[in-house]
Short mmCIF file of C-alpha atoms in Angstrom, two decimals:
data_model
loop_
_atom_site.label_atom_id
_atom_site.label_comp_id
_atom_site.label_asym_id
_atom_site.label_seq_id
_atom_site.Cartn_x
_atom_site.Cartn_y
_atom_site.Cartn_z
CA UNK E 1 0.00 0.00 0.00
CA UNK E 2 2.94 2.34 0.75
CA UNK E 3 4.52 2.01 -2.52
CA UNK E 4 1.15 1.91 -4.45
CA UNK E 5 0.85 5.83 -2.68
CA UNK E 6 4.44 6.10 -3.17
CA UNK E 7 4.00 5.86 -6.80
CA UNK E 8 0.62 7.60 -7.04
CA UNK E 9 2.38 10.30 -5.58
CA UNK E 10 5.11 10.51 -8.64
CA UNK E 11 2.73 9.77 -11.32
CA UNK E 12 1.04 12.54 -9.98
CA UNK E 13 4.06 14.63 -9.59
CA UNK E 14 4.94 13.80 -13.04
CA UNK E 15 1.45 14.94 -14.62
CA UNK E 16 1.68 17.91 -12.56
CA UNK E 17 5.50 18.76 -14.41
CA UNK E 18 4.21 18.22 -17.54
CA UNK E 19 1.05 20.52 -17.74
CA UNK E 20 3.45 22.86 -15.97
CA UNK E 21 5.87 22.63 -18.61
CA UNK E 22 3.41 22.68 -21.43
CA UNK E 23 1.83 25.73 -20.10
CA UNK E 24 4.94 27.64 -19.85
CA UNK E 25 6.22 26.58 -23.52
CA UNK E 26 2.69 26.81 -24.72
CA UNK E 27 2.86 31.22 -23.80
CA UNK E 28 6.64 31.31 -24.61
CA UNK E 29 6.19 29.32 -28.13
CA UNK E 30 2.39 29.87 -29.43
CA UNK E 31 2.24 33.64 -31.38
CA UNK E 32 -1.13 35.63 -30.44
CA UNK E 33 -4.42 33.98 -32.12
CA UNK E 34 -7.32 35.31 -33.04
CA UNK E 35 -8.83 32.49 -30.28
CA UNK E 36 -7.97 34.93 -27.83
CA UNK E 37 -9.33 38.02 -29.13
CA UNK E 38 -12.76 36.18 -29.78
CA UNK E 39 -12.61 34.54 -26.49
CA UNK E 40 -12.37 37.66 -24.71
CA UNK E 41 -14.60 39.84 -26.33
CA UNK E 42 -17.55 36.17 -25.83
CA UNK E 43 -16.60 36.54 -22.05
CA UNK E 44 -17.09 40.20 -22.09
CA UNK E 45 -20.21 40.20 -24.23
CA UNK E 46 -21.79 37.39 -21.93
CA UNK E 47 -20.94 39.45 -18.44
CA UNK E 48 -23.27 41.81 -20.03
CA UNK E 49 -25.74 39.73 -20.85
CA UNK E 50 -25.35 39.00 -24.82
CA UNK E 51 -24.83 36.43 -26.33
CA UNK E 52 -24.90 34.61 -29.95
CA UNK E 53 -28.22 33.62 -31.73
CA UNK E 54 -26.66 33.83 -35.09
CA UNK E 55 -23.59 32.21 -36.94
CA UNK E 56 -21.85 32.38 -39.76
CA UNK E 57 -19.00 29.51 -40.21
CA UNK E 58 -16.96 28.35 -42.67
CA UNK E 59 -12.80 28.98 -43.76
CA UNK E 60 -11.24 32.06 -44.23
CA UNK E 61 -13.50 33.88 -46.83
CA UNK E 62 -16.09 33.54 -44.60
CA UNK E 63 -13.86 35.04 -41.38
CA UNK E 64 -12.92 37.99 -43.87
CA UNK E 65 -16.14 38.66 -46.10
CA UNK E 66 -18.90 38.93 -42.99
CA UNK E 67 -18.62 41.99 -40.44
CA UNK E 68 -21.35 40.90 -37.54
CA UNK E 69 -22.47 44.40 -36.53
CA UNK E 70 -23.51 44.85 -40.02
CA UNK E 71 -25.49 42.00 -40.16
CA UNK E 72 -27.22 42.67 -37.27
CA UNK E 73 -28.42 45.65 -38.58
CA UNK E 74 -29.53 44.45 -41.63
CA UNK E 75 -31.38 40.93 -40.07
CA UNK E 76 -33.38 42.55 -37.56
CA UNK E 77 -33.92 39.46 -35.61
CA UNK E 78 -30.31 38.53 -35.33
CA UNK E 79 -29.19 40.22 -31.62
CA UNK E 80 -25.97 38.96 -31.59
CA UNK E 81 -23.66 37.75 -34.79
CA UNK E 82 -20.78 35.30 -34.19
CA UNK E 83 -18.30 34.97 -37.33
CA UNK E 84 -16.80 31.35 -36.70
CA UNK E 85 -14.69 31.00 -39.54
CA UNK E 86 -11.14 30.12 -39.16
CA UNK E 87 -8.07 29.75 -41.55
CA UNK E 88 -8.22 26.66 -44.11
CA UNK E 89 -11.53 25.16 -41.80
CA UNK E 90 -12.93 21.84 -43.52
CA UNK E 91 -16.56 20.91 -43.52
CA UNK E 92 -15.97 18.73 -40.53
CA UNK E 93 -14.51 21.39 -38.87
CA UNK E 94 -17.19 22.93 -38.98
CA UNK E 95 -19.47 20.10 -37.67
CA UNK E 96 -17.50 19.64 -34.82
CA UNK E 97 -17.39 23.40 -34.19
CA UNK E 98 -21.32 23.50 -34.71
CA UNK E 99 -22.39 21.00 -32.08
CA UNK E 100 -20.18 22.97 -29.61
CA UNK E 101 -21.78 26.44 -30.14
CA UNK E 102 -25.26 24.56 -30.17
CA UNK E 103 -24.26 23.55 -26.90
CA UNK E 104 -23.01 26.94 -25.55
CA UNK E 105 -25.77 29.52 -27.68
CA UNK E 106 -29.48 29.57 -28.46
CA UNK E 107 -28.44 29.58 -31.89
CA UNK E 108 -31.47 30.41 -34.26
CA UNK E 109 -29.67 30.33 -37.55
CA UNK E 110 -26.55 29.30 -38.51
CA UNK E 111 -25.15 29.91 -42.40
CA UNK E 112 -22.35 28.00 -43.78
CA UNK E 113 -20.04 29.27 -46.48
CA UNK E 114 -19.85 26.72 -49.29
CA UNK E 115 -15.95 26.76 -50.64
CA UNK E 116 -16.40 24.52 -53.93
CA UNK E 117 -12.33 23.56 -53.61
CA UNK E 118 -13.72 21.72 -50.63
CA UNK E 119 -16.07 19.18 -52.21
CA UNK E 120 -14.37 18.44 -55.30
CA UNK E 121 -10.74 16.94 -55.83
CA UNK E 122 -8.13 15.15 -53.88
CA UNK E 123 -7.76 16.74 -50.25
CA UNK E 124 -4.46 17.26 -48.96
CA UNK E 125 -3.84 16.52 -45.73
CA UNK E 126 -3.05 19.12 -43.35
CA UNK E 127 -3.29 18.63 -39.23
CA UNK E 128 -3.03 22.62 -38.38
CA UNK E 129 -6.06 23.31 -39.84
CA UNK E 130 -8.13 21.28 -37.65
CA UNK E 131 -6.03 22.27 -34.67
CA UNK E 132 -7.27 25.84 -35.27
CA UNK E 133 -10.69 24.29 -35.11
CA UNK E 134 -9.88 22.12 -32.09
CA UNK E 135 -8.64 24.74 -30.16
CA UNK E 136 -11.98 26.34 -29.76
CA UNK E 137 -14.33 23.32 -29.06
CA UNK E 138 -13.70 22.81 -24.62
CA UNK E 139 -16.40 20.03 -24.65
CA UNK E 140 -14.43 17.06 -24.02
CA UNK E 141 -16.65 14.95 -25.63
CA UNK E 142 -16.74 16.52 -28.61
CA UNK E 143 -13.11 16.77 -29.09
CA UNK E 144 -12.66 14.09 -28.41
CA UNK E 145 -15.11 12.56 -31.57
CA UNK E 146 -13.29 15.17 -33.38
CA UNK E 147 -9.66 13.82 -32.37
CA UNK E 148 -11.22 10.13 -33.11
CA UNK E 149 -12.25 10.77 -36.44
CA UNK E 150 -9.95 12.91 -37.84
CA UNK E 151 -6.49 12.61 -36.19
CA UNK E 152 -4.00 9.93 -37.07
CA UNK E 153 -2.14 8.23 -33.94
CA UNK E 154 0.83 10.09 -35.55
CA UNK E 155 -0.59 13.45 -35.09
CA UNK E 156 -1.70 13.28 -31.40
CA UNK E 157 1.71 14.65 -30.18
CA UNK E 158 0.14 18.23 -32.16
CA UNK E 159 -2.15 18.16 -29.51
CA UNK E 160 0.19 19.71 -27.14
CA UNK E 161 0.67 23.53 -28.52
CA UNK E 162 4.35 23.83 -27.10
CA UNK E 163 4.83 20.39 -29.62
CA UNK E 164 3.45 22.15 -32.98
CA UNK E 165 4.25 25.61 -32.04
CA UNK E 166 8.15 24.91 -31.39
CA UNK E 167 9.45 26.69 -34.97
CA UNK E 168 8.97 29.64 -33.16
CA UNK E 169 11.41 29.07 -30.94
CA UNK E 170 13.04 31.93 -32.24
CA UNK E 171 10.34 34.31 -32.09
CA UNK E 172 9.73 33.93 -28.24
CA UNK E 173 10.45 37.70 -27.48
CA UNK E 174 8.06 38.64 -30.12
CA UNK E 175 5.41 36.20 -28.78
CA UNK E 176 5.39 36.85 -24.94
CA UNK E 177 5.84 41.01 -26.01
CA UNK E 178 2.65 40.44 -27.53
CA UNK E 179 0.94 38.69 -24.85
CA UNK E 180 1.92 41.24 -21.92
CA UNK E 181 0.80 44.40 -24.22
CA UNK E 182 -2.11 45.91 -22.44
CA UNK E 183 -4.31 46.30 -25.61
CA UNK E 184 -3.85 41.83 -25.95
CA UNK E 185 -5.37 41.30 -22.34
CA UNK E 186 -8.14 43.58 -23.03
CA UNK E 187 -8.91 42.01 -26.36
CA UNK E 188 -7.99 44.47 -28.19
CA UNK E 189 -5.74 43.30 -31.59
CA UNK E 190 -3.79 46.48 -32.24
CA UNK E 191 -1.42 44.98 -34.84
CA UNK E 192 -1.38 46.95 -38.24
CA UNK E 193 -2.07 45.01 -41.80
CA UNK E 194 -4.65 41.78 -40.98
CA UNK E 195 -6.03 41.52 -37.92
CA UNK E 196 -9.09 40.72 -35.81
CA UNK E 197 -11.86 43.06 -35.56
CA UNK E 198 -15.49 41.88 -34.00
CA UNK E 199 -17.02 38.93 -33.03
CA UNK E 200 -14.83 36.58 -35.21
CA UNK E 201 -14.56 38.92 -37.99
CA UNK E 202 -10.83 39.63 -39.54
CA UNK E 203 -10.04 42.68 -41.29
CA UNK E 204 -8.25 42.99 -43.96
CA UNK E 205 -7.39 45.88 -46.50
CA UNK E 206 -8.20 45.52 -50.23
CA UNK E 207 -5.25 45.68 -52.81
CA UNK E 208 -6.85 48.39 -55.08
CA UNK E 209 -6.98 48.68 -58.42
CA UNK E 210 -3.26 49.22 -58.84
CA UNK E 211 -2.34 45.64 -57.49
CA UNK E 212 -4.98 43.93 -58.80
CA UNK E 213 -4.72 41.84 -62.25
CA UNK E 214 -5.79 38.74 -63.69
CA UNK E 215 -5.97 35.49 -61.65
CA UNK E 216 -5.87 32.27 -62.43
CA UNK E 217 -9.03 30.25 -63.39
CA UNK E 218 -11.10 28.76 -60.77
CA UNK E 219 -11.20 25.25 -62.11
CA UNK E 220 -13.49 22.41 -60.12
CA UNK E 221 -14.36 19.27 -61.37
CA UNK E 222 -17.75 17.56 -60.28
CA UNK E 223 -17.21 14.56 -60.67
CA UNK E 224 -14.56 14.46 -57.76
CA UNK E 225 -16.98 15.06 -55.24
CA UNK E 226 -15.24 14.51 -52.03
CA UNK E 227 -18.05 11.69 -50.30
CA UNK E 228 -16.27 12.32 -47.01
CA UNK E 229 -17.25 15.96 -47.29
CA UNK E 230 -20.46 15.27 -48.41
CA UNK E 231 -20.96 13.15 -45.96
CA UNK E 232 -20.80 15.77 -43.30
CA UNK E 233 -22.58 18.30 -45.25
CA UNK E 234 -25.60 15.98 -44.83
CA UNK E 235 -24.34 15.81 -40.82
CA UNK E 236 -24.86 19.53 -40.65
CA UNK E 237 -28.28 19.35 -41.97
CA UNK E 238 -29.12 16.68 -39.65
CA UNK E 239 -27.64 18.60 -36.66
CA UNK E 240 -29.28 22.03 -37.76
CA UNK E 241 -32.66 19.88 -38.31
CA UNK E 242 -32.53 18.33 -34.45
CA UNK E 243 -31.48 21.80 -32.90
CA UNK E 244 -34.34 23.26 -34.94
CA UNK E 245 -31.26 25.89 -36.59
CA UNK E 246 -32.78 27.52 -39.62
CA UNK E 247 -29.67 26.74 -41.72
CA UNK E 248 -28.33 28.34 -44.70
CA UNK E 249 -25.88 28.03 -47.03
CA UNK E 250 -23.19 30.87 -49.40
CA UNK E 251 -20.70 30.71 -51.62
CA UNK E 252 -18.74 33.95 -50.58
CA UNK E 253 -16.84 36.09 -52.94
CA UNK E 254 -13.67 34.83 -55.23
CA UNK E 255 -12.00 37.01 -58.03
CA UNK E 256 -14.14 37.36 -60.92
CA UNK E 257 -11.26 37.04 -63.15
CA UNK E 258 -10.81 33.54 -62.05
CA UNK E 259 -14.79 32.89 -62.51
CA UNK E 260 -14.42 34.40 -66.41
CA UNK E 261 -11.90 32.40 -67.18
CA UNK E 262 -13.61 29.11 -65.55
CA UNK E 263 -15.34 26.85 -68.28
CA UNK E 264 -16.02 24.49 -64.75
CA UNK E 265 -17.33 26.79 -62.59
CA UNK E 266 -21.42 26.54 -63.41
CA UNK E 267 -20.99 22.90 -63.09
CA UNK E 268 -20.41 23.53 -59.10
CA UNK E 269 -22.97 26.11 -59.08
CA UNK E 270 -25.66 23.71 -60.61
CA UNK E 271 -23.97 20.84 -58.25
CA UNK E 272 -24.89 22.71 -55.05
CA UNK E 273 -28.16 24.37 -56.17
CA UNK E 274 -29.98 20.52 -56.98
CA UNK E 275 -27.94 19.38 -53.62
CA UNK E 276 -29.82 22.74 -51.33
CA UNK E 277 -33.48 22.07 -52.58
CA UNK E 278 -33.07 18.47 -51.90
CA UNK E 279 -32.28 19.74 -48.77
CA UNK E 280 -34.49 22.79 -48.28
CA UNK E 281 -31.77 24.73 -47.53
CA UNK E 282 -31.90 28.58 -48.51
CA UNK E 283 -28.71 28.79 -50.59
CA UNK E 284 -27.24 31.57 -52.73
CA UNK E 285 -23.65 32.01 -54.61
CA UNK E 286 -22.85 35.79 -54.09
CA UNK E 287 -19.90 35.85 -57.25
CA UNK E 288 -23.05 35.65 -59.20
CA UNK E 289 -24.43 38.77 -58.41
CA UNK E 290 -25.53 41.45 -60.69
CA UNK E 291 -23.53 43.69 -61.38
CA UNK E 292 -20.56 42.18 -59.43
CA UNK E 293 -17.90 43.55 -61.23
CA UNK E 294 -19.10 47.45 -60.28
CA UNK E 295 -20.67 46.56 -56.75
CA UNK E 296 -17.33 44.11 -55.53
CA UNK E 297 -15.01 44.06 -58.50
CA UNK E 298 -11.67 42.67 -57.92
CA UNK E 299 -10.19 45.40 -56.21
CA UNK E 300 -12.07 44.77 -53.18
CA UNK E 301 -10.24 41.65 -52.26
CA UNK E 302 -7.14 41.31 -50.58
CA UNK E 303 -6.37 38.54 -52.52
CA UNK E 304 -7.36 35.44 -54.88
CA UNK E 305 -10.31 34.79 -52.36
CA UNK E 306 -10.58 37.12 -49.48
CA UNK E 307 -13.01 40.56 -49.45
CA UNK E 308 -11.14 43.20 -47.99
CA UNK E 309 -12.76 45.46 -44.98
CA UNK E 310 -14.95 47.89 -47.58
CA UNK E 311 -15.48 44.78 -49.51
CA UNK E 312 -16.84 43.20 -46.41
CA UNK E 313 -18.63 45.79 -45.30
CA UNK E 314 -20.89 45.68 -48.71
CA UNK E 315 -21.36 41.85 -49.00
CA UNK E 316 -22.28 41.51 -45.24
CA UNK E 317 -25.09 44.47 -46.12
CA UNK E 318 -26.16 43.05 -49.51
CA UNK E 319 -26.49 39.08 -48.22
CA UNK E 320 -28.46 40.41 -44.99
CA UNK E 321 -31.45 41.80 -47.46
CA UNK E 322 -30.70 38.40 -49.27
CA UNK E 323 -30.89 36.36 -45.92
CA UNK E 324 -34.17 38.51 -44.94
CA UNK E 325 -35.85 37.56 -48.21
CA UNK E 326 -35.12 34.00 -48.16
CA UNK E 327 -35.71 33.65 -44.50
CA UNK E 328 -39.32 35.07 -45.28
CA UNK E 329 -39.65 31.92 -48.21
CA UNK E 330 -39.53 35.12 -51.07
CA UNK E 331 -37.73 35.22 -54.44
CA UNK E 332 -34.15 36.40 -54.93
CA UNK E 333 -33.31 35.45 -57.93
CA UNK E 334 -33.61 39.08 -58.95
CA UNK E 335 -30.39 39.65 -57.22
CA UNK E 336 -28.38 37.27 -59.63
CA UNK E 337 -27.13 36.24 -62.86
CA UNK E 338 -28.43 32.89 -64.08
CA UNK E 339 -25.59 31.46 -65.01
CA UNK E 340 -21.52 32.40 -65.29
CA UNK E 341 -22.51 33.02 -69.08
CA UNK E 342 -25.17 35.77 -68.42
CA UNK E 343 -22.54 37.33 -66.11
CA UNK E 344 -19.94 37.14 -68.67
CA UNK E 345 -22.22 38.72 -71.12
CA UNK E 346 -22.98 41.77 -68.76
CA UNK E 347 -19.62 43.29 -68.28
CA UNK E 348 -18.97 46.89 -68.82
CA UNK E 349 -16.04 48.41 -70.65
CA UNK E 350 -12.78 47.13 -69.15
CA UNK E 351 -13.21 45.22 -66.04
CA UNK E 352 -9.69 44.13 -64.79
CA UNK E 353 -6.20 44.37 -66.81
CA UNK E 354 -2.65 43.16 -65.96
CA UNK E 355 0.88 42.75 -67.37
CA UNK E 356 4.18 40.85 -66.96
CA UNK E 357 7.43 41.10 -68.72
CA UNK E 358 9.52 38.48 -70.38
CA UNK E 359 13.20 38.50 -71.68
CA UNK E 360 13.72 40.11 -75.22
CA UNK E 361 17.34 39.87 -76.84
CA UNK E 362 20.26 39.65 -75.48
CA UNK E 363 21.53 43.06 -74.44
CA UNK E 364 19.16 42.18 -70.92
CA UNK E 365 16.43 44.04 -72.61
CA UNK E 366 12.77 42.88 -71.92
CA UNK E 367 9.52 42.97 -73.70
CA UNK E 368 6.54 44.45 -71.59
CA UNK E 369 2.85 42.75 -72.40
CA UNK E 370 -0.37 43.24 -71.09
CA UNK E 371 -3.88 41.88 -71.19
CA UNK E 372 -7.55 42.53 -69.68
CA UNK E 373 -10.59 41.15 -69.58
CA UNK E 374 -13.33 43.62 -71.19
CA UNK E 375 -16.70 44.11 -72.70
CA UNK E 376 -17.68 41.84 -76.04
CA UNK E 377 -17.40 44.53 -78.79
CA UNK E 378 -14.68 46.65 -76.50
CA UNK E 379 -11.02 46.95 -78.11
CA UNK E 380 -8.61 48.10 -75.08
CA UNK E 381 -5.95 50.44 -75.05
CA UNK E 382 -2.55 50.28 -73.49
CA UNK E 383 -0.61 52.98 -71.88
CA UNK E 384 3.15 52.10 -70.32
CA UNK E 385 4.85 53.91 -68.11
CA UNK E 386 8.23 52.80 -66.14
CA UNK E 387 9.63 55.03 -62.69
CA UNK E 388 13.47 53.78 -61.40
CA UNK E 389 13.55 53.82 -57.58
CA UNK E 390 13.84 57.50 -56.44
CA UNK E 391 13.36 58.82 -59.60
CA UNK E 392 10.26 60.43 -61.64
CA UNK E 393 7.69 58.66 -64.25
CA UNK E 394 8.46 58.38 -67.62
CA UNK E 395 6.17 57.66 -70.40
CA UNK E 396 7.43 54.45 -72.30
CA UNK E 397 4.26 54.28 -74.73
CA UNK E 398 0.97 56.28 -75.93
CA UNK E 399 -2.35 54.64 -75.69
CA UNK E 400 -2.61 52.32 -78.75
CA UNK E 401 -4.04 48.87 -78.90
CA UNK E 402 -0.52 47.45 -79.11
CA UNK E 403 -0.19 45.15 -75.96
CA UNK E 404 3.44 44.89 -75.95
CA UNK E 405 6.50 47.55 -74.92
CA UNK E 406 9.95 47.29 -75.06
CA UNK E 407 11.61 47.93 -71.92
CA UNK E 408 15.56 48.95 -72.34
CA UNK E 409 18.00 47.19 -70.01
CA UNK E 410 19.11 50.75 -68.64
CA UNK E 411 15.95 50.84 -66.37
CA UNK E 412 16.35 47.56 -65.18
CA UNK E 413 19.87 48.39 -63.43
CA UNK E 414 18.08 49.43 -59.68
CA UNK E 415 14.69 48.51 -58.63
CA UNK E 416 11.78 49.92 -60.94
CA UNK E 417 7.89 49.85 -61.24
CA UNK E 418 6.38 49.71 -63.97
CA UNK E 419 2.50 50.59 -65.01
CA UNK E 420 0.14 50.00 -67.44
CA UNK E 421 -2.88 52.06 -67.76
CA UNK E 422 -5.60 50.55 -69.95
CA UNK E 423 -9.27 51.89 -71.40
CA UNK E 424 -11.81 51.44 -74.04
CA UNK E 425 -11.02 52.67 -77.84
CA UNK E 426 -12.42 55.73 -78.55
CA UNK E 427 -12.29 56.63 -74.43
CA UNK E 428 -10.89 60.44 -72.98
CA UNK E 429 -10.51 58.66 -69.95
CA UNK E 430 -6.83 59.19 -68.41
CA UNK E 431 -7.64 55.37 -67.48
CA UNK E 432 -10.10 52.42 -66.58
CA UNK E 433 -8.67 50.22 -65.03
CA UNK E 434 -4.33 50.14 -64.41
CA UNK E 435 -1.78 47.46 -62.93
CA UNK E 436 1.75 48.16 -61.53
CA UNK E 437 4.41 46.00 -60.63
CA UNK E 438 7.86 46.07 -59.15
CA UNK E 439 10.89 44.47 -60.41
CA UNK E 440 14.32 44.09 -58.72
CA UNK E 441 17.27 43.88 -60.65
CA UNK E 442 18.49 40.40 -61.88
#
């Protein structure tokens, strides 16, 4: 009996080293998360007696396209807005994450962003993403179903944040700085560039017209549908239906360059509206709506597939009206294109342009060339201009429909931008839509 205590005694002296030691490697090592801003400003909300009865979920173009205040405004039954979309989150994330906040909230509605990459094609693996899930679900139980199903035996030793956080060894100053400024402990993110805002949401700051060119296409295939996804699609419906959630589902903003030059795209459009009204599932895909391209053209985002904070600001107000209607069992089709074709079709004048150089001779010369995406019927023009660090603009070519300009060697000697302004033939406009970039020397 003595040694049995003896030992009970070190096992529990052991345990009690270890959570020491991962607590104290878990402040020194982790950097600051948005988990803690949210966290605090819940905790705050609830002292006073508010708390969530809406929630929008989903990855990270949810978490940057939906501002909660706004859509509170705009959904006068909504009191309280939680954003719960994280970085990279998978559908099951967001299952898991679901059946926790039913457990904390009254949740009346809950609307999940639909990311088409999800469903369709080979999924790469990729453990951090549901750790940033993880981390916010504290009911045992349903971590541990979440750890069960979705965590290889490998990956358990993640589960200990000074483990997967230890390539920031170096940046342990940094980290703890962060966690002792007075602004963190009130909740308060106070970091410049991307950060959080409100109630989940993360702000972010468009690129602008000047930054913004032509991605690549958004390409999906259907008939890669992902049945493990699917699968817990179907598990949120389920869930929603037992908690009596009104659930709906949104496609959020991507670039509408990549859209245009999809020939796949309407095939995941179609694939998810059959899969909603089997469901009976309010569901709406907001690249498709009218006039996109003047109400959140491309230079809104703050990249391939997040809005940036005006961006956000005018989705979250336009998809609360949406929500209202649909909520109310009326007609919205008015507020969208029919198809990717009809959207196509509607374009005005130049919608998005962008340019690139390439090698030309062998003097170290290079050939500028540009492109856009425009109006059927539209011819663009092309304007270049080239400025060497500290030095002023210079005019390299006159509008003309020519889309390619030399570039001489001599201004590729220190760092230079270079510009292209583009508009419609027969336009006084000093320019439609323009691109720069930067090049260092080679």
């Amino acid at each position: 009996m003595r040694n049995f205590k003896h030992n009970a005694k070190k096992a529990v002296l052991f345990l009690a080293v270890v959570i020491a030691y991962e607590m104290l490697f878990s402040f020194l090592l982790e950097p600051v998360t948005y988990q803690h801003f949210l966290e605090t400003e819940l905790k705050e909300n609830e002292e006073r007696g508010i708390l969530p009865d809406m929630v929008v979920i989903g990855n990270s173009s949810v978490e940057m396209a939906f501002v909660p205040s706004v859509l509170e405004e705009g959904i006068g039954d909504a009191g309280c807005v939680l954003n719960a979309g994280t970085g990279s989150q998978m559908i099951w994330g967001t299952y898991y994450y679901l059946k926790e906040l039913f457990r904390q909230y009254d949740i009346k509605y809950a609307v999940v962003g639909i990311d088409y990459s999800i469903f369709f094609g080979a999924d790469s693996r990729n453990v951090r993403r549901d750790l940033v899930v993880l981390d916010r679900i504290h009911s045992a139980d349903i971590r541990a179903e979440y750890i069960k199903n979705h965590f290889e035996k490998k990956e358990y030793i993640y589960l200990l944040k000074s483990y997967r956080n230890r390539e920031y060894f170096g940046s342990m100053a940094e980290n703890v700085s962060g966690k002792l400024d007075g602004n963190y402990r009130k909740g308060v993110d106070s970091r410049e560039g991307t950060h959080y805002l409100e109630r989940g949401y993360v702000y972010s700051t468009e690129k602008g017209d000047l930054h913004t060119g032509i991605y690549g296409a958004n390409q999906v295939d259907v008939n890669q549908v992902s049945n493990e996804s699917m699968e817990y699609l179907d598990k949120i419906v389920e869930l929603c239906r037992e908690e009596k959630v009104e659930l709906h589902f949104v496609a959020l903003p991507t670039s509408f360059s990549g859209i245009y030059g999809s020939d796949t795209y309407q095939s995941a459009v179609d694939f998810f509206n059959a899969y909603a009204a089997d469901k009976g599932v309010p569901f709406c895909d907001m690249n498709l709506l009218r006039n996109r391209t003047e109400i959140l053209p491309d230079d809104m985002l703050s990249d391939e597939g997040h809005l940036g904070y005006n961006g956000a600001l005018i989705c979250s107000d336009i998809y609360a009206e949406i929500f209202n209607r649909q909520r109310s069992g009326r007609d919205v089709s008015d507020y969208f294109y029919h198809s990717v074709d009809e959207m196509k079709k509607d374009i005005k004048g130049i919608v998005v342009c962008d340019l690139g150089t390439k090698p030309y001779g062998e003097a170290g010369d290079r050939m500028i060339h540009a492109k856009s995406i425009h109006e059927e019927g539209v011819i663009p023009e092309y304007e270049f201009w080239v400025c060497q660090e500290g030095s002023e603009w210079i005019k390299l070519q006159e509008y003309s429909e020519e889309a390619e300009c030399f570039l001489p060697a001599k201004y590729l000697e220190s760092k230079v931008d270079i510009q292209v302004n583009c508009r419609s033939r027969g336009s006084n406009a000093e320019w439609e839509k323009r691109k720069r970039i930067s090049k260092e020397p080679e």
